[in-house]
PDB file of C-alpha atoms in Angstrom:
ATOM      1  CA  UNK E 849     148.096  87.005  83.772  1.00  0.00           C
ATOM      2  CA  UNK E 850     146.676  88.200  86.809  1.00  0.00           C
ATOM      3  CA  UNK E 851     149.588  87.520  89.563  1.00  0.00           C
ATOM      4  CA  UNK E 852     149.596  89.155  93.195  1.00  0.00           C
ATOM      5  CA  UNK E 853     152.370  88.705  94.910  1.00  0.00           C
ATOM      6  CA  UNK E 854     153.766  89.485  98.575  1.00  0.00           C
ATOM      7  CA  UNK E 855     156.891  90.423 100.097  1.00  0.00           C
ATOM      8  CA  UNK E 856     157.844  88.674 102.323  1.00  0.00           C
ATOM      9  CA  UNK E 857     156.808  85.269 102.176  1.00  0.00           C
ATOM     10  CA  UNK E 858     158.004  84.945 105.634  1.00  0.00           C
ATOM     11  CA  UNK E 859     159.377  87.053 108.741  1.00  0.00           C
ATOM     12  CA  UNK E 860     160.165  86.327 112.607  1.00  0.00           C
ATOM     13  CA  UNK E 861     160.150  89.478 114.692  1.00  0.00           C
ATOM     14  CA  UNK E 862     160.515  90.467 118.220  1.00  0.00           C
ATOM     15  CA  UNK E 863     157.269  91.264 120.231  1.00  0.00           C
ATOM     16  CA  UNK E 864     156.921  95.145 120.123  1.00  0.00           C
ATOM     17  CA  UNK E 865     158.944  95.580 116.175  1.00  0.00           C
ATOM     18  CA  UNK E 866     156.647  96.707 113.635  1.00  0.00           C
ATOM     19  CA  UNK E 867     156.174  94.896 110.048  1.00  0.00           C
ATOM     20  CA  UNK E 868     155.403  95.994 107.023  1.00  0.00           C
ATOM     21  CA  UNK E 869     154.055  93.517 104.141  1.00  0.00           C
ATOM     22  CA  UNK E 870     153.706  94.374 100.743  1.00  0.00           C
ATOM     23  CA  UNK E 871     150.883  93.030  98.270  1.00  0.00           C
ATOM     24  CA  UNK E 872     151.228  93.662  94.529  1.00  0.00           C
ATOM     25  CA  UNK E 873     149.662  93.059  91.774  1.00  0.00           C
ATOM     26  CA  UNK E 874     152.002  92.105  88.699  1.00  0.00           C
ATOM     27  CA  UNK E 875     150.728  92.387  85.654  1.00  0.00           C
ATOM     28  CA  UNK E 876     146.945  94.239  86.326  1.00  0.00           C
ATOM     29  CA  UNK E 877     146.153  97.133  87.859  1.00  0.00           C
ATOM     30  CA  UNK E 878     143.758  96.754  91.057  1.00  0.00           C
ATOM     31  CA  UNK E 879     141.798  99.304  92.797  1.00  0.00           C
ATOM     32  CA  UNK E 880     140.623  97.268  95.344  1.00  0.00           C
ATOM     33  CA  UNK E 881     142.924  95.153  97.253  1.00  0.00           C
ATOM     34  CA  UNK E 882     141.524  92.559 100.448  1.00  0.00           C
ATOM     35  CA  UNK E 883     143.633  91.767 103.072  1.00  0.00           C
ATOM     36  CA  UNK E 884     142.835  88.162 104.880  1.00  0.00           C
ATOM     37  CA  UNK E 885     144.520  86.665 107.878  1.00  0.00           C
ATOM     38  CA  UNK E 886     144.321  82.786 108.547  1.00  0.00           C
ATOM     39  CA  UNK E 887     144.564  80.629 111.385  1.00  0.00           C
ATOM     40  CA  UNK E 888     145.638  77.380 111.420  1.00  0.00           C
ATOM     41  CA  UNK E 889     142.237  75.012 109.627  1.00  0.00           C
ATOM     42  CA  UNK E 890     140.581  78.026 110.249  1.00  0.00           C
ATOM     43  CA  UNK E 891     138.799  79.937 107.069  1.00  0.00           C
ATOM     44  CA  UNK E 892     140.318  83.329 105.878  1.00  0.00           C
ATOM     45  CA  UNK E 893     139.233  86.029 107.605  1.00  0.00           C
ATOM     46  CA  UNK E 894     138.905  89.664 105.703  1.00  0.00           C
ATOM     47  CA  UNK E 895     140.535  92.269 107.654  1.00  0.00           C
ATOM     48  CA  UNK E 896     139.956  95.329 105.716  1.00  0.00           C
ATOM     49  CA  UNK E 897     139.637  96.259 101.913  1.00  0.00           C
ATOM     50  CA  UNK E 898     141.727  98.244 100.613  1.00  0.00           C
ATOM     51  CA  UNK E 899     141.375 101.203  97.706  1.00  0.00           C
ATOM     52  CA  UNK E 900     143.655 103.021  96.101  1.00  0.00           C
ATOM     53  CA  UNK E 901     143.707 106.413  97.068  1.00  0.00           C
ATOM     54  CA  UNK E 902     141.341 106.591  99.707  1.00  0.00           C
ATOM     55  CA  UNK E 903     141.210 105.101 103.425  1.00  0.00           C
ATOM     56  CA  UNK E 904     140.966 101.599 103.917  1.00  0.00           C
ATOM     57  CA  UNK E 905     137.379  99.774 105.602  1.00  0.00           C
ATOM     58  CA  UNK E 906     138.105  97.376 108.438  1.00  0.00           C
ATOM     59  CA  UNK E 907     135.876  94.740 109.251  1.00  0.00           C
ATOM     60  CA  UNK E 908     134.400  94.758 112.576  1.00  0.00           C
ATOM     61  CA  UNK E 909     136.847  93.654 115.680  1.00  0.00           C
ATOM     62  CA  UNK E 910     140.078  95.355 113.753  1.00  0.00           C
ATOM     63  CA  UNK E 911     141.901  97.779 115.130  1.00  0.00           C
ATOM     64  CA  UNK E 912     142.669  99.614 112.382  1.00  0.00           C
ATOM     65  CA  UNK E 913     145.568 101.437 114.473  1.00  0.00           C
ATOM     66  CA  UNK E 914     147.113  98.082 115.051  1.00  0.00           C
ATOM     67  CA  UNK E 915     146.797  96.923 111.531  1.00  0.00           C
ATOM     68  CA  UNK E 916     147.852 100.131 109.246  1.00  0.00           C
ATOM     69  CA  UNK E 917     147.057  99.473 105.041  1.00  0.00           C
ATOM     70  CA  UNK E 918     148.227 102.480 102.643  1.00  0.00           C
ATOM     71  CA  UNK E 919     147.137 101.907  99.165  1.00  0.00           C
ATOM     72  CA  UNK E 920     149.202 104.074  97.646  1.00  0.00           C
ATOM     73  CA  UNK E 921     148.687 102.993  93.931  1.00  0.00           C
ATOM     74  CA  UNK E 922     147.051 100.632  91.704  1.00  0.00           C
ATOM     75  CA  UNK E 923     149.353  97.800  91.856  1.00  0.00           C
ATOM     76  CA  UNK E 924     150.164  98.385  95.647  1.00  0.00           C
ATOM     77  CA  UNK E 925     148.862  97.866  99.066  1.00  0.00           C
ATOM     78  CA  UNK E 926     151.047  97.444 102.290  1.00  0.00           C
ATOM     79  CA  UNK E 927     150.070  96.515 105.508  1.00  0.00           C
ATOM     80  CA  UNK E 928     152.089  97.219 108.508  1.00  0.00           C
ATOM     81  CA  UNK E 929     151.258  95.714 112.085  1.00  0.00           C
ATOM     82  CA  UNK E 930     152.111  98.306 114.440  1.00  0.00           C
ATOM     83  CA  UNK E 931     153.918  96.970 117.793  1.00  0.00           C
ATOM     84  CA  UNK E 932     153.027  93.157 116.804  1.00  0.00           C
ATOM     85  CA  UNK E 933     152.843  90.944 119.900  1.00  0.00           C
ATOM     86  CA  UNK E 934     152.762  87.117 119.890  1.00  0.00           C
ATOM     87  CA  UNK E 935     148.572  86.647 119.401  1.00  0.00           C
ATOM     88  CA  UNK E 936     149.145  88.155 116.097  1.00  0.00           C
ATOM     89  CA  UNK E 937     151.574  85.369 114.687  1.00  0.00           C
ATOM     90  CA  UNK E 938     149.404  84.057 111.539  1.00  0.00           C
ATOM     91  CA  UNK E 939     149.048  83.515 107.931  1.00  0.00           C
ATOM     92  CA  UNK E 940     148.509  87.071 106.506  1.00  0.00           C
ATOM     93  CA  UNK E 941     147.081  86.597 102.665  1.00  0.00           C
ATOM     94  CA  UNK E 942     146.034  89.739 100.441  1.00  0.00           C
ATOM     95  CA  UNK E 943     143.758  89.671  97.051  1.00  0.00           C
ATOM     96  CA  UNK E 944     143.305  91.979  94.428  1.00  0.00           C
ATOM     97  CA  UNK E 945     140.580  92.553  92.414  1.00  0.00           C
ATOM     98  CA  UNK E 946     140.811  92.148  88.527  1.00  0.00           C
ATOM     99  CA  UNK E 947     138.479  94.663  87.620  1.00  0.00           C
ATOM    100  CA  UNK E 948     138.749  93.674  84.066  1.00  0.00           C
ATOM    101  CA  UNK E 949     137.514  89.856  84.978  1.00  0.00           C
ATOM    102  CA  UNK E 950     134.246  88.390  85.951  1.00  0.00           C
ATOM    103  CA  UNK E 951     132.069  89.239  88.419  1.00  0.00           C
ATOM    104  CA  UNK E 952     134.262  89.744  92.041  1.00  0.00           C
ATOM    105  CA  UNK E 953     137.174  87.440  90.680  1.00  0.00           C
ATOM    106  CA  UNK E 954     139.696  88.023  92.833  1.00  0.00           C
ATOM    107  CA  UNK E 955     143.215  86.845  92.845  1.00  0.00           C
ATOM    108  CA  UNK E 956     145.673  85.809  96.231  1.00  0.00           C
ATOM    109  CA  UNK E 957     148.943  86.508  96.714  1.00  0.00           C
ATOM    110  CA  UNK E 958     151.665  83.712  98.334  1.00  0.00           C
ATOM    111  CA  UNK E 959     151.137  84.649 101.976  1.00  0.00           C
ATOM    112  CA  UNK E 960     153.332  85.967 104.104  1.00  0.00           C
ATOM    113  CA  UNK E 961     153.921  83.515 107.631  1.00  0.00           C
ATOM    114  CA  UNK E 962     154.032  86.277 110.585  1.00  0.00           C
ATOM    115  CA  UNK E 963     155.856  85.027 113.829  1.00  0.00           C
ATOM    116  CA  UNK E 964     156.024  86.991 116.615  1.00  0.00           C
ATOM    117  CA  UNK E 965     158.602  86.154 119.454  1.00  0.00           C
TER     118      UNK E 965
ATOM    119  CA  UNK M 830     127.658  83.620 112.742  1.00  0.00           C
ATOM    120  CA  UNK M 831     129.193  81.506 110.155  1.00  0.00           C
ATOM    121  CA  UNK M 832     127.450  82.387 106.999  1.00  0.00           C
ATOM    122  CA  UNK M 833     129.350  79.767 104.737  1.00  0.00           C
ATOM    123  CA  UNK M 834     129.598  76.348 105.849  1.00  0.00           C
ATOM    124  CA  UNK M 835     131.647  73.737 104.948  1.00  0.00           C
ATOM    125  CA  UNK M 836     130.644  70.732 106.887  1.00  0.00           C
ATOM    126  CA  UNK M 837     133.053  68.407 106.369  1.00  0.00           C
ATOM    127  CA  UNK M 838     136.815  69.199 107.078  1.00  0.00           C
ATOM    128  CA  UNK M 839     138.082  66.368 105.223  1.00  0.00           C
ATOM    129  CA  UNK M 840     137.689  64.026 102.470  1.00  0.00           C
ATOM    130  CA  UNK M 841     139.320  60.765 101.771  1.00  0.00           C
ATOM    131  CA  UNK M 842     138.833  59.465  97.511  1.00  0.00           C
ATOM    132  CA  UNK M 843     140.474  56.874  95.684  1.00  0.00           C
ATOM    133  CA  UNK M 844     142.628  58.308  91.925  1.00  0.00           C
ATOM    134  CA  UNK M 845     140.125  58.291  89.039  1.00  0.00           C
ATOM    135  CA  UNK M 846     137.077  58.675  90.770  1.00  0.00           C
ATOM    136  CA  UNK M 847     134.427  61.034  91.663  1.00  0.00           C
ATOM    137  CA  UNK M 848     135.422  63.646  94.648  1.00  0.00           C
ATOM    138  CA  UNK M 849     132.173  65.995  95.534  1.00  0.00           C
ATOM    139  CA  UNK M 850     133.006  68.731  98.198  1.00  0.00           C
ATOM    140  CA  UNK M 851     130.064  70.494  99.549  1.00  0.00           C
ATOM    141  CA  UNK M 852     129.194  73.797 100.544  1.00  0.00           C
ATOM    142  CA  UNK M 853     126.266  75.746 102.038  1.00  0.00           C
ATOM    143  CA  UNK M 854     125.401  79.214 103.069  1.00  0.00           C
ATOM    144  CA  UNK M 855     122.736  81.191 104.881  1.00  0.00           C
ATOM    145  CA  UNK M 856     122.320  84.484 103.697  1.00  0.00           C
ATOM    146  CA  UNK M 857     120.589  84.953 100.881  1.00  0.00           C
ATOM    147  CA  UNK M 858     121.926  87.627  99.353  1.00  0.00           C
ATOM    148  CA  UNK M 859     124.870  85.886  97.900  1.00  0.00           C
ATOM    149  CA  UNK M 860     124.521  86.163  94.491  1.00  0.00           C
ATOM    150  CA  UNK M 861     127.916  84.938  93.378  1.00  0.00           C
ATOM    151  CA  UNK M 862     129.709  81.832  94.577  1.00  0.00           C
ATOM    152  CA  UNK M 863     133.693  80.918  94.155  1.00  0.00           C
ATOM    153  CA  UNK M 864     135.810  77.634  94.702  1.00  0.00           C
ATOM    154  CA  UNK M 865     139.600  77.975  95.407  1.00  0.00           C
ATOM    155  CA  UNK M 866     142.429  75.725  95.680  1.00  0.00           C
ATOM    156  CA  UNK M 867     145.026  75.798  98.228  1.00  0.00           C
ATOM    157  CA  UNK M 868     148.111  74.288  99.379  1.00  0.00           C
ATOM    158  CA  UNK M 869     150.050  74.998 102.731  1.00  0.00           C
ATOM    159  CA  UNK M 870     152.046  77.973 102.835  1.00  0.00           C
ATOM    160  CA  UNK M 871     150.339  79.289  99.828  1.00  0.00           C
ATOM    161  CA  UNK M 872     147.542  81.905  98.607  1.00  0.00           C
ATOM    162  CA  UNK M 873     143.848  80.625  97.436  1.00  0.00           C
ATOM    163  CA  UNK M 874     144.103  79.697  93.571  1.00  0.00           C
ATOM    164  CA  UNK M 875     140.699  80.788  91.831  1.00  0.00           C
ATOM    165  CA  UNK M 876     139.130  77.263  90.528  1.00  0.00           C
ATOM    166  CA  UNK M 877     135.863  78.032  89.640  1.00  0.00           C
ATOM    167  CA  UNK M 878     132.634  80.522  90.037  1.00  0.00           C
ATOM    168  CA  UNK M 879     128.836  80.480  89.707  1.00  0.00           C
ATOM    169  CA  UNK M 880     126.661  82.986  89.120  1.00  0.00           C
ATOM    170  CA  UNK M 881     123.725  82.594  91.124  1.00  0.00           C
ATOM    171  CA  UNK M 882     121.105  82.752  87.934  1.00  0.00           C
ATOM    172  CA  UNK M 883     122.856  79.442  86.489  1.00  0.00           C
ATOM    173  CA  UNK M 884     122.431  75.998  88.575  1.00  0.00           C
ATOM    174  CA  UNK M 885     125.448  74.403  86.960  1.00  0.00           C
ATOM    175  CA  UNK M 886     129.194  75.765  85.249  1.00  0.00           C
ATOM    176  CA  UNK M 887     131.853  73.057  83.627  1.00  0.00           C
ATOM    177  CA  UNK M 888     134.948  73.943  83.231  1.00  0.00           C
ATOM    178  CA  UNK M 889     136.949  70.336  82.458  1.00  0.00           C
ATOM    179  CA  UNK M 890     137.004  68.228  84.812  1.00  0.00           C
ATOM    180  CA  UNK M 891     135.638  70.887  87.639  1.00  0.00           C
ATOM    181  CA  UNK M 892     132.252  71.460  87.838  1.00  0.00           C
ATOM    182  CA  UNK M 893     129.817  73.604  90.233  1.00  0.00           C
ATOM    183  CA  UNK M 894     126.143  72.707  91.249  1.00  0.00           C
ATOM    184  CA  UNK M 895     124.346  75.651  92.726  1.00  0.00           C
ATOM    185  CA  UNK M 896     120.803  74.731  94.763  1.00  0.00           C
ATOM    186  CA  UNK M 897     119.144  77.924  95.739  1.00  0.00           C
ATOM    187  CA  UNK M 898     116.186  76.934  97.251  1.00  0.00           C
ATOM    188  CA  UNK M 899     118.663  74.786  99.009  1.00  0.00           C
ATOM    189  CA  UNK M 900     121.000  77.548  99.707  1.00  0.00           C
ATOM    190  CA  UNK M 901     123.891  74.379  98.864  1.00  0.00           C
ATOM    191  CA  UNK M 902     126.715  74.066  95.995  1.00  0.00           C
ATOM    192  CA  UNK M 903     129.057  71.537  95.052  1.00  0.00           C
ATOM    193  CA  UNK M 904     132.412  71.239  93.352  1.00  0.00           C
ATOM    194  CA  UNK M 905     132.243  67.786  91.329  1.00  0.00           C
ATOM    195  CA  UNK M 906     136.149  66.675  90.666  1.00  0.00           C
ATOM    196  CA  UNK M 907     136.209  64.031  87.754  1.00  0.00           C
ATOM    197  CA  UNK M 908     138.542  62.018  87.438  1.00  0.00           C
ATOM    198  CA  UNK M 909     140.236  62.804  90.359  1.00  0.00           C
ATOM    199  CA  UNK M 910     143.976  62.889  90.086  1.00  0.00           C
ATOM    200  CA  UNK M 911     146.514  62.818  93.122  1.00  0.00           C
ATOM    201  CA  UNK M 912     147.545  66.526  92.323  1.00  0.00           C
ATOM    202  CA  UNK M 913     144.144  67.678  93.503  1.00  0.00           C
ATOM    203  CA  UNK M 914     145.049  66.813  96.689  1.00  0.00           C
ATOM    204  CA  UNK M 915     144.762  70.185  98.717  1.00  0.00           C
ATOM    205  CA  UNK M 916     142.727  72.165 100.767  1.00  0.00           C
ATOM    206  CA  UNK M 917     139.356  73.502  98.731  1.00  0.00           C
ATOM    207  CA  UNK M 918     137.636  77.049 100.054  1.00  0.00           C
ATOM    208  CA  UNK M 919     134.321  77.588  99.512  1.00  0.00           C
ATOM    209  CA  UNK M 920     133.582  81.409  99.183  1.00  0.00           C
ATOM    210  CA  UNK M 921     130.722  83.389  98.419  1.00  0.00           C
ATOM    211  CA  UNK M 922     129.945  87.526  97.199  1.00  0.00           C
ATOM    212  CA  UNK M 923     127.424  89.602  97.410  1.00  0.00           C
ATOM    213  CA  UNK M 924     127.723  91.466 100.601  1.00  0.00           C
ATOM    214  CA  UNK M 925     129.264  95.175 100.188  1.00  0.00           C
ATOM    215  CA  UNK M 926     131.666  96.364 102.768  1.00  0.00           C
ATOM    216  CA  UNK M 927     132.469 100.413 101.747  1.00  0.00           C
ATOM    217  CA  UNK M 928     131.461  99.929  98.208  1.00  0.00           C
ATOM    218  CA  UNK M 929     133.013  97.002  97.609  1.00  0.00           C
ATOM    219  CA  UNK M 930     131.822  93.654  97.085  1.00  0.00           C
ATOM    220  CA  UNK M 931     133.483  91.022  99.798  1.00  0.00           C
ATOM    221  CA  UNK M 932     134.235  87.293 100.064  1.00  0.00           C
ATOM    222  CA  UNK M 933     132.874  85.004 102.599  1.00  0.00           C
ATOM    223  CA  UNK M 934     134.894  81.676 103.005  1.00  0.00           C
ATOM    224  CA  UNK M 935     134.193  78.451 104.374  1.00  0.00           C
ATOM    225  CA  UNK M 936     136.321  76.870 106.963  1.00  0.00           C
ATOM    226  CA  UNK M 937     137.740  74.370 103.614  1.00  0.00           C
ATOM    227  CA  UNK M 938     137.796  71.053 103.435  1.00  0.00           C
ATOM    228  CA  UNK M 939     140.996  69.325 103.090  1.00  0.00           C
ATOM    229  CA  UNK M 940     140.860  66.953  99.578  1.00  0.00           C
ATOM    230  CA  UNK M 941     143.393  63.689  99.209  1.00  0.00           C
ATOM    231  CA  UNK M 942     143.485  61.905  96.575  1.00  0.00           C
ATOM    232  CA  UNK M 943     145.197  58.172  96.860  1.00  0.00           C
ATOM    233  CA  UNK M 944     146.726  56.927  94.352  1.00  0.00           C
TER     234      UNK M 944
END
């Protein structure tokens, strides 16, 4: 139990395309979702948090215009980067939260490889 | 301001023994402390937690030493096995962003195991 998964696990778009990524969670139902972004042997970063039904809190230094989440129920979260330009090509990695597990357990999806051209 | 540290980037240990990735933090109002597992091109895999009122969780052959005073943890790997190879993330809870309780995470450091 407890499987996130993400679709897709890899896209190359042109700079200035949008792209949607989807985050869901399988077989539990998650209010809160994270989404994380990682640079190469750098640490994850948290992005925003994301939960269900209501608007999404970005962590300082994201534009939250740039990097649209819609929770839209409990096993989905989507994030879309609006007008995506080559600094944005990364590791994009979202989490949900098993509320029914211990204490903050959360569990990652696959990742989804961003390239920008 | 990184508030999880992970000091060494990588670690080198022979099959069978003893691997012991470190871990320390600053704030101290992380009361709950994770270690995940992961290989390229994947997500984090949830190894292990500690709550920060115990000093020690086991769970086969992973197990977690939390200092507070120390403000330091520890993943213990015994034996290790060449399928632990991987990159291991240090994370810590306890800070609330909205409501909700967020992870911190450690830069990793990148475990190989030689046969």
């Amino acid at each position: 139990g407890a499987v996130v998964s993400q679709h897709p696990s890899r896209v190359i778009c042109k700079s200035g395309t949008s792209v949607k990524i989807e985050c869901r969670s399988l077989d539990f139902q998650a209010t809160t979702m994270f989404w994380y972004r990682q640079f190469p042997k750098q640490s994850l970063m948290l992005m925003a948090t994301s939960n269900e039904g209501s608007k999404a809190t970005y962590e300082q230094g994201v534009e939250k215009d740039k990097f649209l989440i819609n929770h839209a129920s409990l096993t989905l979260s989507t994030l879309t980067v609006t007008s995506a330009h080559p600094e944005d090509s990364s590791f994009y990695i979202c989490s949900a939260r098993h509320g029914g597990r211990a204490h903050n357990e959360q569990f990652f999806g696959p990742g989804t490889r961003l390239t920008v051209l | 301001d990184q508030q999880v540290k992970q000091n060494s980037p990588s670690l080198s240990v022979q099959e069978g023994r003893i691997s012991i990735l470190n871990c320390d933090y600053t704030n101290s109002m992380f009361d709950y402390f994770l270690w995940y597992k992961k290989y390229p091109a994947e997500g984090p895999t949830f190894l292990i937690s500690i709550s920060s009122i115990k000093d020690k969780n086991e769970d086969g052959r992973f197990t977690v030493f939390l200092n507070k005073s120390a403000k330091h943890l520890s993943l213990h790997i015994v034996p290790s096995q060449p399928g632990d190879s991987a990159v291991y993330f240090c994370a810590a809870s306890g800070e609330t962003q909205g409501g909700s309780e967020k992870l911190v995470f450690g830069k990793g450091t990148k475990l190989t195991v030689n046969p």
